[in-house]
Structure formats: structure tokens, C-alpha cells
Amino acid sequence: MLFDTHAHLNAEQFEEDLQQVIERTKEAGVSRIVVVGFDEVTIHKAMELVERYDFIYAAVGWHPVDAIDMTDEHLQWLEELAAHPKVVAIGETGLDYYWDKSPKEVQQEVFKKQIRLAKKVGLPIVIHNREATQDIVDILKSEGASEVGGIMHCFSGSAETAKRCIEMNFLISLGGPVTFKNAKKPKEVAAQIPLEKLLIETDCPYLAPHPHRGKRNEPAYVSLVAQEIADIKGLSYEEVARVTTENAKRIFDIQ
């Protein structure tokens, strides 16, 4: 059974055919999904989904691109939501230096606040990183994020960076890009990082794996990520599915 550790089934791209997507997910052997809410609208929708489907869990946080919009009231709301039995992580949070909607200093402050919240409520942190690796590593260290650990979501960095994150109690999550022919870094990470430190995800509806690249992604396609990692490591598909699912259940504290 597979565990899609990062999905956005709360996105508008799934409004028309969510039930069919769910059925394909189950047919593909996906037993659990974490749906990620990252602003007011998507958090509300994530919480609706966890109430409707027994195999869906939620991560709640504030995306760095929208950091400028986060208020103290939002932070308090996240703390309240963290008490829900199916909220399993804080995030996605982190830094995004590609888009310039939120100034870097604002992103960094909002990131630090969410790390502190995760430590307060005892939940792992889901990290979004775009063109901000060194600052993210520095902040995780300075804020003592290793106390709760978490997930480097849709990891695109080097194997060396992955190892530094693992030392801070983080797991490395690979998605659709590991299946792309020209994806040198994700393939190196898949090869070099022990399976016990890896997770799989779709980040759907984004980053669909080959041969669906450029189309809408969905949780059923996490099987293609598992197969690619199995091929790279010379392991069976079943072994990759089993171990990555165990890893996810452990980090999210799901039985």
C-alpha cells in the first residue's frame, strides 16, 4: 500500500471530479493521503476532506509566498487546528525566493513562528523550499527544528543537502520530478539516500510524473514515483511501497 504524503486535493482543479480521482487512488493501492492546506481557503477545504474520508489526513500551515498575509489570528487558528486528531503536521511552510510577493524578512519571520508552533504542539513540519536552501537550513538549525523534525517536501536539492537535512531529523520526500529523464539531482538523491529516510508524494495537481508530465497530477500517480525509486535502487516496487509507507506513518504518528 502506498502513502501520498503531500497532495492538494483541496485545489480547484479537483472540484469537478474528486470522487473519480478518489476511486482511481484506491485502485492504485494508495491507502493514505495527507492533504496540505497553506492559506485560509485551502485549510478550510483540507479540514472538510479529513471529515469526509477516513484515509485522508491534513497538514495545516502558511505558504511562504503568502507570508505577508498571515496574521497573529491565523497563527492562533493553526494552533487550534493542530489539536484535531487528523491534523498530522504543520505546513507547508518555509521559504520561496522565486516569487516576490512576500519580502524575504517577512517569509523568514513567518517560517520561524510556524517552527515554534510545531514545537509547541508536537507536530512535524512540512518544508517548502524554492531557491532558499541555505537560509532554510540555517533557520531550521537556529530554531531547533530537529526537536520535532519533519519533511523536506518535493526535495530538489543535492544529495549532500539531503544528508544535512536528515541530520536535523527530517525525511526527504520525492515526487514526480524524480521520473523526469533530465532530473539529475532527484535521481542522485533516490540513489544515495537510504530508503528508511525517503517518502513519496505527488504534490498534485502539480508536477505530474512521466508519462503524464504537463497534465494534472493525482494521488494514483504516486505509484510511478515508487516504481522509479525502486528501479534506481534495484529494489522491488513492494519494498519501496512498504518502507516509504512505514516512514510516513512514523513521522505523522499514524497507526
PDB file of C-alpha atoms in Angstrom:
ATOM      1  CA  MET A   1       0.000   0.000   0.000  1.00  0.00           C
ATOM      2  CA  LEU A   2       1.179   3.486  -0.870  1.00  0.00           C
ATOM      3  CA  PHE A   3       1.123   6.744   1.122  1.00  0.00           C
ATOM      4  CA  ASP A   4       0.900  10.039  -0.789  1.00  0.00           C
ATOM      5  CA  THR A   5       2.441  12.336   1.791  1.00  0.00           C
ATOM      6  CA  HIS A   6       1.687  15.636   0.038  1.00  0.00           C
ATOM      7  CA  ALA A   7      -1.388  16.287  -2.074  1.00  0.00           C
ATOM      8  CA  HIS A   8      -3.624  19.247  -2.817  1.00  0.00           C
ATOM      9  CA  LEU A   9      -6.968  17.548  -3.358  1.00  0.00           C
ATOM     10  CA  ASN A  10      -8.331  20.796  -1.913  1.00  0.00           C
ATOM     11  CA  ALA A  11      -7.308  22.609  -5.115  1.00  0.00           C
ATOM     12  CA  GLU A  12      -9.914  23.913  -7.545  1.00  0.00           C
ATOM     13  CA  GLN A  13      -8.553  21.537 -10.223  1.00  0.00           C
ATOM     14  CA  PHE A  14     -10.369  18.685  -8.424  1.00  0.00           C
ATOM     15  CA  GLU A  15     -13.737  20.360  -7.890  1.00  0.00           C
ATOM     16  CA  GLU A  16     -15.426  18.654 -10.867  1.00  0.00           C
ATOM     17  CA  ASP A  17     -14.355  15.028 -10.419  1.00  0.00           C
ATOM     18  CA  LEU A  18     -12.978  14.499  -6.917  1.00  0.00           C
ATOM     19  CA  GLN A  19     -14.872  11.250  -6.339  1.00  0.00           C
ATOM     20  CA  GLN A  20     -13.494   9.686  -9.545  1.00  0.00           C
ATOM     21  CA  VAL A  21      -9.997  10.786  -8.520  1.00  0.00           C
ATOM     22  CA  ILE A  22     -10.520   9.141  -5.113  1.00  0.00           C
ATOM     23  CA  GLU A  23     -11.661   5.903  -6.775  1.00  0.00           C
ATOM     24  CA  ARG A  24      -8.576   5.812  -9.023  1.00  0.00           C
ATOM     25  CA  THR A  25      -6.445   6.497  -5.952  1.00  0.00           C
ATOM     26  CA  LYS A  26      -7.793   3.423  -4.178  1.00  0.00           C
ATOM     27  CA  GLU A  27      -7.461   1.272  -7.312  1.00  0.00           C
ATOM     28  CA  ALA A  28      -3.766   2.262  -7.477  1.00  0.00           C
ATOM     29  CA  GLY A  29      -3.218   0.918  -3.950  1.00  0.00           C
ATOM     30  CA  VAL A  30      -2.919   4.273  -2.187  1.00  0.00           C
ATOM     31  CA  SER A  31      -4.090   3.725   1.375  1.00  0.00           C
ATOM     32  CA  ARG A  32      -3.420   7.153   2.897  1.00  0.00           C
ATOM     33  CA  ILE A  33      -3.075  10.757   1.769  1.00  0.00           C
ATOM     34  CA  VAL A  34      -2.014  13.923   3.562  1.00  0.00           C
ATOM     35  CA  VAL A  35      -3.826  16.916   2.062  1.00  0.00           C
ATOM     36  CA  VAL A  36      -1.956  20.158   2.636  1.00  0.00           C
ATOM     37  CA  GLY A  37      -3.669  23.457   3.436  1.00  0.00           C
ATOM     38  CA  PHE A  38      -1.474  26.521   3.087  1.00  0.00           C
ATOM     39  CA  ASP A  39      -3.841  29.512   3.330  1.00  0.00           C
ATOM     40  CA  GLU A  40      -7.292  30.244   4.698  1.00  0.00           C
ATOM     41  CA  VAL A  41      -9.265  28.762   1.782  1.00  0.00           C
ATOM     42  CA  THR A  42      -7.198  25.593   1.309  1.00  0.00           C
ATOM     43  CA  ILE A  43      -7.028  24.881   5.053  1.00  0.00           C
ATOM     44  CA  HIS A  44     -10.823  25.004   5.323  1.00  0.00           C
ATOM     45  CA  LYS A  45     -11.100  22.611   2.358  1.00  0.00           C
ATOM     46  CA  ALA A  46      -8.464  20.272   3.788  1.00  0.00           C
ATOM     47  CA  MET A  47     -10.404  20.027   7.035  1.00  0.00           C
ATOM     48  CA  GLU A  48     -13.603  19.270   5.122  1.00  0.00           C
ATOM     49  CA  LEU A  49     -11.826  16.413   3.336  1.00  0.00           C
ATOM     50  CA  VAL A  50     -10.498  14.821   6.541  1.00  0.00           C
ATOM     51  CA  GLU A  51     -14.036  14.749   7.894  1.00  0.00           C
ATOM     52  CA  ARG A  52     -15.390  13.169   4.712  1.00  0.00           C
ATOM     53  CA  TYR A  53     -12.744  10.490   4.032  1.00  0.00           C
ATOM     54  CA  ASP A  54     -11.278   8.206   6.668  1.00  0.00           C
ATOM     55  CA  PHE A  55      -7.959   7.730   4.857  1.00  0.00           C
ATOM     56  CA  ILE A  56      -7.243  11.447   4.352  1.00  0.00           C
ATOM     57  CA  TYR A  57      -5.252  13.460   6.902  1.00  0.00           C
ATOM     58  CA  ALA A  58      -4.297  17.138   6.897  1.00  0.00           C
ATOM     59  CA  ALA A  59      -1.245  19.332   7.261  1.00  0.00           C
ATOM     60  CA  VAL A  60      -2.030  22.961   8.059  1.00  0.00           C
ATOM     61  CA  GLY A  61       0.317  25.889   7.651  1.00  0.00           C
ATOM     62  CA  TRP A  62       1.022  29.117   5.845  1.00  0.00           C
ATOM     63  CA  HIS A  63       2.818  29.156   2.491  1.00  0.00           C
ATOM     64  CA  PRO A  64       5.880  31.428   2.244  1.00  0.00           C
ATOM     65  CA  VAL A  65       4.589  33.105  -0.917  1.00  0.00           C
ATOM     66  CA  ASP A  66       1.590  34.326   1.103  1.00  0.00           C
ATOM     67  CA  ALA A  67       3.551  35.019   4.298  1.00  0.00           C
ATOM     68  CA  ILE A  68       2.726  38.719   4.074  1.00  0.00           C
ATOM     69  CA  ASP A  69      -0.977  37.862   4.523  1.00  0.00           C
ATOM     70  CA  MET A  70      -0.588  35.815   7.713  1.00  0.00           C
ATOM     71  CA  THR A  71      -1.851  37.429  10.916  1.00  0.00           C
ATOM     72  CA  ASP A  72      -1.492  36.542  14.589  1.00  0.00           C
ATOM     73  CA  GLU A  73      -5.107  35.356  14.405  1.00  0.00           C
ATOM     74  CA  HIS A  74      -4.160  32.917  11.655  1.00  0.00           C
ATOM     75  CA  LEU A  75      -1.334  31.565  13.802  1.00  0.00           C
ATOM     76  CA  GLN A  76      -3.746  31.070  16.693  1.00  0.00           C
ATOM     77  CA  TRP A  77      -6.140  29.291  14.331  1.00  0.00           C
ATOM     78  CA  LEU A  78      -3.359  26.928  13.226  1.00  0.00           C
ATOM     79  CA  GLU A  79      -2.656  26.134  16.873  1.00  0.00           C
ATOM     80  CA  GLU A  80      -6.321  25.321  17.458  1.00  0.00           C
ATOM     81  CA  LEU A  81      -6.474  23.115  14.359  1.00  0.00           C
ATOM     82  CA  ALA A  82      -3.355  21.248  15.490  1.00  0.00           C
ATOM     83  CA  ALA A  83      -5.452  19.686  18.267  1.00  0.00           C
ATOM     84  CA  HIS A  84      -7.620  17.880  15.697  1.00  0.00           C
ATOM     85  CA  PRO A  85      -6.793  14.146  15.694  1.00  0.00           C
ATOM     86  CA  LYS A  86      -6.374  14.074  11.902  1.00  0.00           C
ATOM     87  CA  VAL A  87      -4.070  17.084  11.657  1.00  0.00           C
ATOM     88  CA  VAL A  88      -0.658  15.431  11.449  1.00  0.00           C
ATOM     89  CA  ALA A  89       1.785  18.228  10.549  1.00  0.00           C
ATOM     90  CA  ILE A  90       2.384  21.981  10.415  1.00  0.00           C
ATOM     91  CA  GLY A  91       2.988  23.250   6.896  1.00  0.00           C
ATOM     92  CA  GLU A  92       3.668  23.653   4.235  1.00  0.00           C
ATOM     93  CA  THR A  93       5.879  26.465   5.408  1.00  0.00           C
ATOM     94  CA  GLY A  94       9.393  27.508   4.509  1.00  0.00           C
ATOM     95  CA  LEU A  95      10.923  29.995   2.096  1.00  0.00           C
ATOM     96  CA  ASP A  96      10.299  30.798  -1.564  1.00  0.00           C
ATOM     97  CA  TYR A  97      12.709  33.260  -3.159  1.00  0.00           C
ATOM     98  CA  TYR A  98      11.419  32.641  -6.688  1.00  0.00           C
ATOM     99  CA  TRP A  99       8.171  34.589  -6.264  1.00  0.00           C
ATOM    100  CA  ASP A 100       8.472  38.056  -4.758  1.00  0.00           C
ATOM    101  CA  LYS A 101       5.009  38.634  -3.271  1.00  0.00           C
ATOM    102  CA  SER A 102       6.321  38.405   0.303  1.00  0.00           C
ATOM    103  CA  PRO A 103       9.646  40.042   1.287  1.00  0.00           C
ATOM    104  CA  LYS A 104      12.353  37.653   2.469  1.00  0.00           C
ATOM    105  CA  GLU A 105      12.364  39.057   6.002  1.00  0.00           C
ATOM    106  CA  VAL A 106       8.600  38.535   6.297  1.00  0.00           C
ATOM    107  CA  GLN A 107       8.881  34.969   4.985  1.00  0.00           C
ATOM    108  CA  GLN A 108      11.644  34.191   7.453  1.00  0.00           C
ATOM    109  CA  GLU A 109       9.682  35.550  10.422  1.00  0.00           C
ATOM    110  CA  VAL A 110       6.519  33.625   9.461  1.00  0.00           C
ATOM    111  CA  PHE A 111       8.625  30.482   8.954  1.00  0.00           C
ATOM    112  CA  LYS A 112      10.176  30.852  12.416  1.00  0.00           C
ATOM    113  CA  LYS A 113       6.757  31.353  14.006  1.00  0.00           C
ATOM    114  CA  GLN A 114       5.496  28.112  12.460  1.00  0.00           C
ATOM    115  CA  ILE A 115       8.559  26.158  13.594  1.00  0.00           C
ATOM    116  CA  ARG A 116       7.925  27.416  17.121  1.00  0.00           C
ATOM    117  CA  LEU A 117       4.268  26.439  16.806  1.00  0.00           C
ATOM    118  CA  ALA A 118       5.197  22.941  15.603  1.00  0.00           C
ATOM    119  CA  LYS A 119       7.448  22.511  18.647  1.00  0.00           C
ATOM    120  CA  LYS A 120       4.700  23.811  20.933  1.00  0.00           C
ATOM    121  CA  VAL A 121       2.072  21.373  19.611  1.00  0.00           C
ATOM    122  CA  GLY A 122       4.490  18.489  18.986  1.00  0.00           C
ATOM    123  CA  LEU A 123       3.898  18.036  15.251  1.00  0.00           C
ATOM    124  CA  PRO A 124       6.410  17.591  12.408  1.00  0.00           C
ATOM    125  CA  ILE A 125       6.990  20.412   9.912  1.00  0.00           C
ATOM    126  CA  VAL A 126       6.431  20.220   6.140  1.00  0.00           C
ATOM    127  CA  ILE A 127       9.055  22.363   4.401  1.00  0.00           C
ATOM    128  CA  HIS A 128       8.602  24.226   1.102  1.00  0.00           C
ATOM    129  CA  ASN A 129      11.905  25.363  -0.396  1.00  0.00           C
ATOM    130  CA  ARG A 130      12.425  27.271  -3.603  1.00  0.00           C
ATOM    131  CA  GLU A 131      15.821  28.852  -4.211  1.00  0.00           C
ATOM    132  CA  ALA A 132      16.360  29.318  -0.458  1.00  0.00           C
ATOM    133  CA  THR A 133      18.243  26.214   0.715  1.00  0.00           C
ATOM    134  CA  GLN A 134      20.939  27.816   2.861  1.00  0.00           C
ATOM    135  CA  ASP A 135      18.537  30.135   4.674  1.00  0.00           C
ATOM    136  CA  ILE A 136      16.145  27.239   5.334  1.00  0.00           C
ATOM    137  CA  VAL A 137      18.905  25.046   6.769  1.00  0.00           C
ATOM    138  CA  ASP A 138      20.173  27.942   8.907  1.00  0.00           C
ATOM    139  CA  ILE A 139      16.699  28.716  10.290  1.00  0.00           C
ATOM    140  CA  LEU A 140      15.899  25.053  10.989  1.00  0.00           C
ATOM    141  CA  LYS A 141      19.147  24.841  12.967  1.00  0.00           C
ATOM    142  CA  SER A 142      18.757  28.129  14.839  1.00  0.00           C
ATOM    143  CA  GLU A 143      15.139  27.345  15.783  1.00  0.00           C
ATOM    144  CA  GLY A 144      15.928  23.801  16.956  1.00  0.00           C
ATOM    145  CA  ALA A 145      13.530  22.233  14.449  1.00  0.00           C
ATOM    146  CA  SER A 146      15.191  18.843  14.955  1.00  0.00           C
ATOM    147  CA  GLU A 147      13.151  18.576  18.150  1.00  0.00           C
ATOM    148  CA  VAL A 148      10.081  17.691  16.057  1.00  0.00           C
ATOM    149  CA  GLY A 149      11.664  17.005  12.656  1.00  0.00           C
ATOM    150  CA  GLY A 150       9.607  16.835   9.534  1.00  0.00           C
ATOM    151  CA  ILE A 151       9.633  16.522   5.778  1.00  0.00           C
ATOM    152  CA  MET A 152      11.588  18.235   3.026  1.00  0.00           C
ATOM    153  CA  HIS A 153       8.661  18.326   0.599  1.00  0.00           C
ATOM    154  CA  CYS A 154       9.278  17.697  -3.117  1.00  0.00           C
ATOM    155  CA  PHE A 155      13.012  17.801  -2.500  1.00  0.00           C
ATOM    156  CA  SER A 156      15.026  19.205  -5.403  1.00  0.00           C
ATOM    157  CA  GLY A 157      18.394  19.786  -3.760  1.00  0.00           C
ATOM    158  CA  SER A 158      21.608  17.785  -3.802  1.00  0.00           C
ATOM    159  CA  ALA A 159      22.259  14.515  -2.007  1.00  0.00           C
ATOM    160  CA  GLU A 160      24.683  16.421   0.240  1.00  0.00           C
ATOM    161  CA  THR A 161      21.939  18.849   1.280  1.00  0.00           C
ATOM    162  CA  ALA A 162      19.574  15.930   1.820  1.00  0.00           C
ATOM    163  CA  LYS A 163      22.068  14.391   4.233  1.00  0.00           C
ATOM    164  CA  ARG A 164      22.312  17.660   6.172  1.00  0.00           C
ATOM    165  CA  CYS A 165      18.523  17.727   6.493  1.00  0.00           C
ATOM    166  CA  ILE A 166      18.440  14.094   7.646  1.00  0.00           C
ATOM    167  CA  GLU A 167      20.928  15.016  10.391  1.00  0.00           C
ATOM    168  CA  MET A 168      18.307  17.527  11.590  1.00  0.00           C
ATOM    169  CA  ASN A 169      15.655  14.800  11.886  1.00  0.00           C
ATOM    170  CA  PHE A 170      13.981  15.442   8.509  1.00  0.00           C
ATOM    171  CA  LEU A 171      12.852  12.911   5.920  1.00  0.00           C
ATOM    172  CA  ILE A 172      13.328  13.516   2.204  1.00  0.00           C
ATOM    173  CA  SER A 173      10.206  13.402   0.047  1.00  0.00           C
ATOM    174  CA  LEU A 174      10.449  12.764  -3.698  1.00  0.00           C
ATOM    175  CA  GLY A 175       7.709  13.444  -6.214  1.00  0.00           C
ATOM    176  CA  GLY A 176       7.094  13.447  -9.940  1.00  0.00           C
ATOM    177  CA  PRO A 177      10.383  15.142 -10.933  1.00  0.00           C
ATOM    178  CA  VAL A 178      12.362  12.006  -9.971  1.00  0.00           C
ATOM    179  CA  THR A 179      10.761  10.349 -13.035  1.00  0.00           C
ATOM    180  CA  PHE A 180      11.896  13.077 -15.461  1.00  0.00           C
ATOM    181  CA  LYS A 181      14.733  11.995 -17.744  1.00  0.00           C
ATOM    182  CA  ASN A 182      16.779  15.150 -17.100  1.00  0.00           C
ATOM    183  CA  ALA A 183      16.239  15.185 -13.303  1.00  0.00           C
ATOM    184  CA  LYS A 184      19.831  14.553 -12.264  1.00  0.00           C
ATOM    185  CA  LYS A 185      19.614  15.717  -8.614  1.00  0.00           C
ATOM    186  CA  PRO A 186      16.416  13.874  -7.605  1.00  0.00           C
ATOM    187  CA  LYS A 187      17.750  10.661  -9.154  1.00  0.00           C
ATOM    188  CA  GLU A 188      21.035  11.062  -7.236  1.00  0.00           C
ATOM    189  CA  VAL A 189      19.077  11.614  -4.025  1.00  0.00           C
ATOM    190  CA  ALA A 190      16.988   8.494  -4.714  1.00  0.00           C
ATOM    191  CA  ALA A 191      20.180   6.517  -5.278  1.00  0.00           C
ATOM    192  CA  GLN A 192      22.205   7.802  -2.321  1.00  0.00           C
ATOM    193  CA  ILE A 193      19.682   8.365   0.481  1.00  0.00           C
ATOM    194  CA  PRO A 194      18.658   5.248   2.451  1.00  0.00           C
ATOM    195  CA  LEU A 195      15.105   4.092   1.771  1.00  0.00           C
ATOM    196  CA  GLU A 196      14.361   4.459   5.510  1.00  0.00           C
ATOM    197  CA  LYS A 197      14.808   8.236   5.083  1.00  0.00           C
ATOM    198  CA  LEU A 198      12.621   8.647   1.980  1.00  0.00           C
ATOM    199  CA  LEU A 199       8.967   9.476   1.446  1.00  0.00           C
ATOM    200  CA  ILE A 200       6.932   9.653  -1.753  1.00  0.00           C
ATOM    201  CA  GLU A 201       4.390  12.271  -2.783  1.00  0.00           C
ATOM    202  CA  THR A 202       2.573  13.728  -5.766  1.00  0.00           C
ATOM    203  CA  ASP A 203       2.129  17.426  -4.876  1.00  0.00           C
ATOM    204  CA  CYS A 204      -0.944  17.020  -7.076  1.00  0.00           C
ATOM    205  CA  PRO A 205      -2.341  18.697  -9.118  1.00  0.00           C
ATOM    206  CA  TYR A 206       1.214  19.865  -9.870  1.00  0.00           C
ATOM    207  CA  LEU A 207       4.384  18.107 -11.088  1.00  0.00           C
ATOM    208  CA  ALA A 208       2.808  15.041 -12.675  1.00  0.00           C
ATOM    209  CA  PRO A 209       5.321  12.214 -13.221  1.00  0.00           C
ATOM    210  CA  HIS A 210       6.302  10.814 -16.596  1.00  0.00           C
ATOM    211  CA  PRO A 211       4.362   9.865 -18.774  1.00  0.00           C
ATOM    212  CA  HIS A 212       1.755  12.363 -17.530  1.00  0.00           C
ATOM    213  CA  ARG A 213       4.164  15.309 -17.358  1.00  0.00           C
ATOM    214  CA  GLY A 214       2.434  18.609 -18.072  1.00  0.00           C
ATOM    215  CA  LYS A 215      -1.013  17.237 -17.239  1.00  0.00           C
ATOM    216  CA  ARG A 216      -2.958  17.328 -13.981  1.00  0.00           C
ATOM    217  CA  ASN A 217      -1.350  15.168 -11.336  1.00  0.00           C
ATOM    218  CA  GLU A 218      -3.374  12.999  -8.929  1.00  0.00           C
ATOM    219  CA  PRO A 219      -2.618  10.678  -5.970  1.00  0.00           C
ATOM    220  CA  ALA A 220      -2.845   7.478  -8.050  1.00  0.00           C
ATOM    221  CA  TYR A 221       0.334   8.562  -9.841  1.00  0.00           C
ATOM    222  CA  VAL A 222       2.401   8.236  -6.664  1.00  0.00           C
ATOM    223  CA  SER A 223       2.820   4.623  -7.808  1.00  0.00           C
ATOM    224  CA  LEU A 224       5.012   5.899 -10.661  1.00  0.00           C
ATOM    225  CA  VAL A 225       7.255   7.675  -8.157  1.00  0.00           C
ATOM    226  CA  ALA A 226       7.590   4.472  -6.134  1.00  0.00           C
ATOM    227  CA  GLN A 227       8.419   2.472  -9.252  1.00  0.00           C
ATOM    228  CA  GLU A 228      11.122   4.938 -10.311  1.00  0.00           C
ATOM    229  CA  ILE A 229      12.786   4.812  -6.895  1.00  0.00           C
ATOM    230  CA  ALA A 230      12.615   1.004  -6.991  1.00  0.00           C
ATOM    231  CA  ASP A 231      14.286   0.988 -10.415  1.00  0.00           C
ATOM    232  CA  ILE A 232      17.018   3.409  -9.308  1.00  0.00           C
ATOM    233  CA  LYS A 233      17.773   1.455  -6.130  1.00  0.00           C
ATOM    234  CA  GLY A 234      17.413  -2.000  -7.644  1.00  0.00           C
ATOM    235  CA  LEU A 235      14.671  -2.879  -5.172  1.00  0.00           C
ATOM    236  CA  SER A 236      11.204  -4.317  -5.638  1.00  0.00           C
ATOM    237  CA  TYR A 237       8.251  -1.978  -6.000  1.00  0.00           C
ATOM    238  CA  GLU A 238       6.660  -3.713  -3.000  1.00  0.00           C
ATOM    239  CA  GLU A 239       9.673  -2.975  -0.795  1.00  0.00           C
ATOM    240  CA  VAL A 240       9.665   0.729  -1.709  1.00  0.00           C
ATOM    241  CA  ALA A 241       5.904   0.936  -1.109  1.00  0.00           C
ATOM    242  CA  ARG A 242       6.162  -0.824   2.254  1.00  0.00           C
ATOM    243  CA  VAL A 243       9.124   1.110   3.664  1.00  0.00           C
ATOM    244  CA  THR A 244       8.024   4.575   2.489  1.00  0.00           C
ATOM    245  CA  THR A 245       4.570   3.919   3.955  1.00  0.00           C
ATOM    246  CA  GLU A 246       6.127   2.861   7.274  1.00  0.00           C
ATOM    247  CA  ASN A 247       8.280   6.003   7.214  1.00  0.00           C
ATOM    248  CA  ALA A 248       5.224   8.192   6.645  1.00  0.00           C
ATOM    249  CA  LYS A 249       3.177   6.513   9.372  1.00  0.00           C
ATOM    250  CA  ARG A 250       6.062   7.028  11.788  1.00  0.00           C
ATOM    251  CA  ILE A 251       6.694  10.729  11.033  1.00  0.00           C
ATOM    252  CA  PHE A 252       2.964  11.537  11.076  1.00  0.00           C
ATOM    253  CA  ASP A 253       2.273   9.266  14.077  1.00  0.00           C
ATOM    254  CA  ILE A 254      -0.464   7.363  12.227  1.00  0.00           C
ATOM    255  CA  GLN A 255      -1.224   3.759  13.164  1.00  0.00           C
TER     256      GLN A 255
END
